[in-house]
XYZ file of C-alpha atoms in Angstrom:
265
model
C -50.678 -23.931 -36.900
C -50.459 -21.141 -39.486
C -46.894 -22.058 -40.413
C -47.907 -25.704 -40.832
C -50.749 -24.743 -43.177
C -48.422 -22.537 -45.224
C -45.858 -25.323 -45.542
C -48.583 -27.721 -46.654
C -49.679 -25.279 -49.353
C -53.127 -24.730 -47.847
C -54.871 -21.557 -48.956
C -57.815 -21.736 -46.562
C -56.802 -20.100 -43.282
C -59.204 -20.634 -40.334
C -61.193 -17.588 -39.283
C -60.371 -18.133 -35.617
C -57.761 -20.126 -33.739
C -58.390 -21.485 -30.263
C -55.317 -20.974 -28.069
C -53.516 -23.999 -26.695
C -54.770 -23.118 -23.235
C -57.631 -20.817 -22.351
C -56.983 -20.469 -18.631
C -53.209 -20.035 -19.077
C -52.083 -22.436 -16.359
C -48.649 -22.608 -17.982
C -47.507 -19.145 -16.883
C -45.312 -18.730 -13.814
C -47.060 -18.970 -10.460
C -45.412 -18.778 -7.037
C -48.138 -20.072 -4.767
C -46.003 -19.732 -1.643
C -45.632 -15.983 -2.143
C -49.337 -15.711 -2.989
C -50.270 -17.473 0.258
C -47.991 -15.209 2.289
C -49.528 -12.166 0.602
C -53.028 -13.433 1.366
C -52.149 -14.186 4.991
C -50.629 -10.730 5.471
C -53.711 -9.058 3.944
C -55.972 -11.138 6.210
C -53.975 -10.268 9.336
C -53.839 -6.562 8.480
C -57.582 -6.392 7.847
C -58.275 -8.361 11.029
C -56.064 -6.118 13.182
C -57.323 -2.763 11.899
C -60.982 -3.829 11.991
C -60.558 -5.241 15.502
C -58.979 -1.990 16.690
C -61.801 -0.038 15.069
C -64.619 -2.161 16.530
C -63.193 -2.763 19.996
C -62.178 0.857 20.532
C -65.383 2.315 19.115
C -63.258 4.928 17.349
C -65.481 7.048 15.127
C -62.795 7.524 12.459
C -61.520 3.957 12.740
C -62.973 3.196 9.323
C -60.216 5.346 7.793
C -57.597 3.179 9.487
C -59.316 0.008 8.265
C -59.622 1.391 4.752
C -55.968 2.435 4.443
C -54.740 -0.795 6.028
C -56.743 -2.986 3.657
C -55.769 -0.971 0.572
C -52.036 -0.893 1.286
C -52.115 -4.602 2.166
C -53.305 -5.478 -1.338
C -51.985 -3.002 -3.897
C -48.298 -3.648 -3.111
C -48.358 -7.414 -2.637
C -46.817 -8.014 -6.081
C -43.553 -6.455 -4.886
C -40.860 -8.625 -3.316
C -40.407 -6.140 -0.474
C -43.232 -3.579 -0.156
C -41.760 -2.078 3.048
C -39.738 0.751 1.361
C -42.819 1.840 -0.593
C -44.935 1.709 2.567
C -42.411 3.986 4.267
C -42.973 6.428 1.409
C -46.711 6.053 2.026
C -46.259 7.051 5.673
C -44.217 10.142 4.802
C -46.712 10.971 2.056
C -49.562 10.637 4.557
C -47.825 13.129 6.858
C -47.365 15.600 3.990
C -50.964 15.139 2.839
C -52.142 15.770 6.420
C -50.310 19.104 6.302
C -51.886 19.933 2.936
C -55.332 19.079 4.274
C -54.752 21.393 7.247
C -53.786 24.285 4.946
C -56.771 23.724 2.667
C -59.369 22.993 5.350
C -58.535 25.800 7.770
C -56.684 28.347 5.638
C -58.275 28.288 2.166
C -61.714 26.657 2.225
C -63.323 29.174 4.645
C -62.844 31.829 1.933
C -64.266 29.721 -0.945
C -67.765 30.762 -2.035
C -68.089 29.320 -5.577
C -67.329 26.066 -7.341
C -64.862 27.619 -9.786
C -62.875 28.950 -6.833
C -62.771 25.449 -5.332
C -61.568 23.966 -8.624
C -58.952 26.698 -8.998
C -57.388 26.198 -5.560
C -57.376 22.400 -5.893
C -55.829 22.434 -9.385
C -52.153 23.034 -8.415
C -52.013 20.258 -5.826
C -53.743 17.603 -7.921
C -51.923 18.592 -11.108
C -48.642 18.220 -9.235
C -49.526 14.819 -7.739
C -50.926 13.416 -11.007
C -47.824 14.588 -12.888
C -45.634 12.613 -10.478
C -47.604 9.439 -11.234
C -46.225 9.468 -14.783
C -42.726 8.857 -13.375
C -42.294 5.284 -12.017
C -39.903 6.414 -9.274
C -42.269 9.180 -8.110
C -45.520 7.269 -8.649
C -45.926 6.139 -4.989
C -45.455 9.721 -3.754
C -47.907 11.160 -6.268
C -50.481 8.462 -5.577
C -50.427 8.845 -1.800
C -50.499 12.653 -1.998
C -53.449 12.686 -4.383
C -55.525 9.968 -2.722
C -54.854 10.809 0.932
C -55.347 14.532 0.422
C -58.694 14.013 -1.295
C -59.809 11.547 1.383
C -58.702 13.916 4.143
C -60.525 16.892 2.628
C -63.778 14.884 2.581
C -65.440 17.374 0.237
C -69.177 17.940 0.686
C -71.829 20.303 -0.612
C -71.073 22.734 2.197
C -68.005 23.525 4.282
C -68.026 21.430 7.439
C -64.654 20.813 9.072
C -63.551 20.797 12.686
C -60.156 20.205 14.260
C -61.161 16.977 16.029
C -62.334 15.335 12.797
C -59.201 16.496 10.998
C -56.762 15.100 13.566
C -58.781 11.891 13.924
C -58.849 11.152 10.189
C -55.193 12.087 9.653
C -54.011 9.890 12.514
C -56.247 7.025 11.342
C -54.778 7.062 7.817
C -51.202 7.057 9.115
C -51.958 4.308 11.649
C -53.552 2.122 8.962
C -50.424 2.298 6.795
C -48.216 1.690 9.848
C -50.088 -1.509 10.766
C -49.772 -2.678 7.161
C -46.027 -1.969 7.165
C -45.387 -3.915 10.384
C -47.377 -6.990 9.345
C -45.930 -7.104 5.826
C -42.407 -6.726 7.215
C -42.771 -9.850 9.364
C -45.014 -11.963 7.084
C -44.650 -11.023 3.423
C -41.444 -9.063 2.730
C -38.503 -10.845 1.124
C -35.314 -9.727 -0.581
C -34.910 -9.912 -4.387
C -32.269 -12.600 -3.814
C -34.741 -14.767 -1.902
C -37.396 -14.317 -4.574
C -34.928 -15.096 -7.371
C -33.700 -18.200 -5.533
C -37.281 -19.471 -5.251
C -37.864 -18.956 -8.964
C -34.557 -20.625 -9.865
C -35.600 -23.653 -7.796
C -38.841 -23.830 -9.794
C -36.798 -23.480 -12.987
C -34.617 -26.455 -12.031
C -37.713 -28.532 -11.308
C -39.205 -27.537 -14.673
C -35.953 -28.519 -16.419
C -36.150 -32.022 -14.944
C -39.769 -32.339 -16.063
C -38.941 -31.127 -19.576
C -36.364 -33.892 -20.069
C -39.076 -36.567 -20.205
C -41.619 -34.623 -22.283
C -41.860 -35.457 -25.997
C -41.510 -32.535 -28.379
C -45.105 -31.524 -29.006
C -47.956 -29.439 -27.675
C -47.390 -30.368 -24.034
C -43.701 -29.546 -24.305
C -44.443 -26.147 -25.833
C -46.889 -25.332 -23.050
C -44.242 -26.338 -20.520
C -41.598 -24.301 -22.352
C -43.818 -21.231 -22.236
C -43.940 -21.420 -18.443
C -40.145 -21.689 -18.345
C -39.693 -18.650 -20.589
C -42.251 -16.678 -18.567
C -40.310 -17.561 -15.420
C -37.115 -16.226 -17.012
C -38.926 -12.999 -17.865
C -39.859 -12.604 -14.199
C -36.285 -13.408 -13.148
C -34.884 -10.628 -15.317
C -36.883 -8.049 -13.332
C -35.138 -8.950 -10.056
C -32.511 -6.410 -8.956
C -30.237 -8.932 -7.266
C -26.815 -8.025 -5.890
C -25.353 -11.526 -5.672
C -23.075 -12.298 -8.632
C -23.740 -16.026 -8.194
C -27.500 -15.562 -8.538
C -27.024 -13.249 -11.531
C -24.932 -15.940 -13.217
C -27.660 -18.508 -12.532
C -30.267 -16.184 -14.048
C -28.145 -15.752 -17.180
C -27.627 -19.514 -17.407
C -31.377 -20.182 -17.147
C -32.050 -18.829 -20.640
C -29.206 -20.920 -22.067
C -30.651 -23.985 -20.355
C -34.060 -23.316 -21.914
C -32.472 -23.183 -25.360
C -30.571 -26.393 -24.646
C -33.689 -28.247 -23.509
C -35.380 -27.444 -26.829
C -32.437 -28.923 -28.726
C -32.389 -32.006 -26.497
C -36.103 -32.562 -27.010
C -35.728 -32.295 -30.783
C -32.820 -34.754 -30.709
C -34.931 -37.197 -28.697
C -37.698 -36.822 -31.284
C -35.296 -37.523 -34.155
C -33.694 -40.440 -32.333
C -37.071 -41.975 -31.549
């Protein structure tokens, strides 16, 4: 719009410009993966809550909480299972840290500044790891699980039964999430890339019959967004990598074909 006004010699530029779409339906969406993610989250929540309610386990809410959280925060990944394995190991380490703090350090704490001082090294270490993408899952699980396990209150109140119950519940919640996601949601980068390439081929066929105009540009934006998602896939197959590289060339070609159709018509 702005370039058209400049070419026409217009000096009055509009104060605001309404975007072509306000709900952005033209960006890439893989509804099949979204449904599988939703089904896995539903099953995980159902299983952990059923175990909690049917068993009458007092600390079962920790299992339900960890299961529901891990079912949702990693669903954007193609295969969340490796990260969930890190979560399990991190939960074991955080359980050890909670034991050291709860039974070795906290009984000697008598002032708030002492509490802040002893907690500083652990949380500074875990937060620092979050700044590194490769260490972020470790730092996140150490920081969150340790704080949840400590269950800080106005006064010191910790017993061994509560400690072991809460630690086991957190680990079990992540384990249930890992098993369900492995069978329902997880897929390899190659599978994900193949799905997106199939959508790209379908979009190419649709673009061939679209006149060069607003609708074509909206459609082209979805194709380019899909290519951006494709370039994040760490695929090992050389054939799929070649198809990903060709997708951008095909997008450029479809623009030229659409312009030629416009000129010919």
